[in-house]
């Protein structure tokens, strides 16, 4: 009723001027009407406010370009070996390796869709039916079930945080619609499978496959796929392996191994979740009843499928990965990147680095370095426990590199042994240690062969005085019980590592001391060896070099005089397979080659070093041979021991591969052992490597202009009958020459004289002919008087023509 009606009722005589009473029903209806109006107004206001709130959130939500979705993800880079097997994962603790959908088995794709978003192929980013269902269950049961689709989860994984807030829900719904409008369903599924958390630090199906099965995701079968799909709901609960403190491991646990202070066990909670996944796949008709039954039966032995991987590789092979990272960074910088950009590309760019490493060879190298019997005794305390330095390293240490000298490809590398600390110093590279006599072939013998000497050239190994600060001091001296050897050719001098002969050869490179040093320096620099200083001690190995550097230098001899840089990787791709760096066309093509000496000169040095390793010749390197008497697959190389036996080296090669081995203390204490320990280890490693498939007997390639000529060992000239009558036995040997450098004159060093039969004196006027006899002696190029050298006599002194 309106107010006019009430006024009329008041003035009406029949009512006595009183207002009529309103019924309760009318009042209730009126109240409900007013309440409805108020509620409607509030709903409208709330809706407007809600819309404004959503718009405000969306206004602050950055736009996305889903087609570049991987640009938003920090991806791990991966190093592969030369067969394409995963070797190392680079990056942060979170592991993520991007693979294309085509590399992911269909069964794994279907298993994920079945348990995570069964209407994935039908909705457009939001599954309203699932949202309503989840909301109802949450209200009626008090649970907290999510209604997110795969697309929403992808948005959360890539663009958003995992905060459980309404604003985040709005954003992932918005991003889901954006992603669906920009990407195909296949691309969405691929991105999701590459980003989802699958237990521990493993993100994406490739990382999970490597972590739990130690193989690429492309090789997974139905059982393994269902196991991985089961992890998604609760990664920490349904991961098939669990790390527990080793002291908590019970006897009934299924144990896979130990990692640091933890034991890796099978998590039984995986089994029921695995069955749920199979049920969902059956219900969605991704598998048949028969497949379901077979897979269900396999669930009884799921633990047998697990083959956990430490994922980061061993501490030892990490040295090779470290070298690869540095080489790739350098290559990116050469392509125009800054150092920071290159490092970021490796750390989070998800690049795929294909290395030259041979995993079989690397395993052999690591196994031999883990064997303490291959090294001098390690330092121990009074109770026999290994002593470690502040970095967790045992002492002495070692390093080795193996490469292909014809291509420069590094096949295996190790920078230390038994390292437990956080610092794993790579001793295979860097500034290195004093190289000892291993430098002599490069600093003295090769320059001599390249400058008018032949293998048969003779050096008189006598006391010399090359200490320019103390001219009265005999220096250098030969080591051990070698003494002074007298007249020896270059082959013998290298075989017994004569310090005197090496220094004399250096001195003969030029008429002046400075000139000889300059020639030696040029050769060493050509071989990639750089020292801070160069003097006559350099030829004896006072300068530092790393196994990497020495291996690269000796490769030039093995490669017929041609120098090549060592290569640790062949090519680099981004996560989509686009090639970023490519060295495949350059490796072995000659593009990086630099000739140092002609192949005939290089072959002569190879043959000399092969002689030094052949046991029958009693050379210092005989323990490096990998076949009996150094036959079949011969070894050519050189030992090296630094001052006071602080460093032990062997550097050498076969017709197939080359290698350099070093042993020593990090702080320079004496090993108490010569280079024989390195030669033995080199032989063990290379011997096992050459037992691998494909290494048949083969000799070093001999150039066509190398000829054999009989010469006198004492003079290096063509022999006479007197050379055969030397009292020590025939001195006629067959030696190698570059055609045109062989001797043309006959030996004049051997002479025949008559001496007194008993005293050996030259005949006097009073000696009767019956007391004389003919003897063969040799004449030194220069007379030698022991009295001028403190009475020192070389080994051949008694066969020298007696002085008048």
Coordinates of C-alpha atoms in Angstrom, one line a residue, residues 77-79 85-91 95 97 202 210-211 214 258-260 308-322 325 357 359 362-363 366 370 413 419 424:
X77 CA 73.2 -28.8 -20.9
X78 CA 74.3 -32.4 -21.6
X79 CA 77.6 -33.8 -22.6
X85 CA 75.5 -41.8 -24.7
X86 CA 75.0 -39.3 -21.9
X87 CA 78.2 -38.6 -20.1
X88 CA 77.6 -35.5 -17.9
X89 CA 74.9 -33.0 -17.0
X90 CA 75.9 -29.4 -16.6
X91 CA 74.0 -26.8 -14.6
X95 CA 68.2 -31.5 -13.7
X97 CA 67.1 -32.2 -20.3
X202 CA 64.8 -34.6 -11.7
X210 CA 68.5 -41.3 -16.7
X211 CA 68.2 -41.1 -12.9
X214 CA 70.3 -45.1 -16.5
X258 CA 75.7 -46.0 -1.6
X259 CA 76.3 -42.4 -2.3
X260 CA 78.4 -40.5 0.1
X308 CA 69.9 -45.8 -10.4
X309 CA 72.4 -43.4 -11.8
X310 CA 74.4 -40.8 -9.9
X311 CA 73.6 -38.6 -12.9
X312 CA 76.5 -36.2 -12.4
X313 CA 79.1 -38.8 -13.5
X314 CA 82.1 -39.8 -11.4
X315 CA 84.4 -37.4 -9.7
X316 CA 87.2 -38.6 -12.0
X317 CA 85.4 -38.2 -15.4
X318 CA 84.3 -34.8 -14.2
X319 CA 87.8 -33.7 -15.2
X320 CA 87.0 -34.4 -18.8
X321 CA 83.7 -32.6 -18.5
X322 CA 85.5 -29.6 -17.1
X325 CA 83.2 -26.8 -20.8
X357 CA 85.4 -39.2 -25.3
X359 CA 83.5 -44.4 -22.6
X362 CA 87.5 -43.8 -20.0
X363 CA 86.3 -46.7 -17.8
X366 CA 89.4 -44.8 -14.2
X370 CA 91.5 -46.5 -8.7
X413 CA 91.3 -38.1 -19.6
X419 CA 89.5 -37.5 -4.4
X424 CA 89.0 -31.7 -7.8

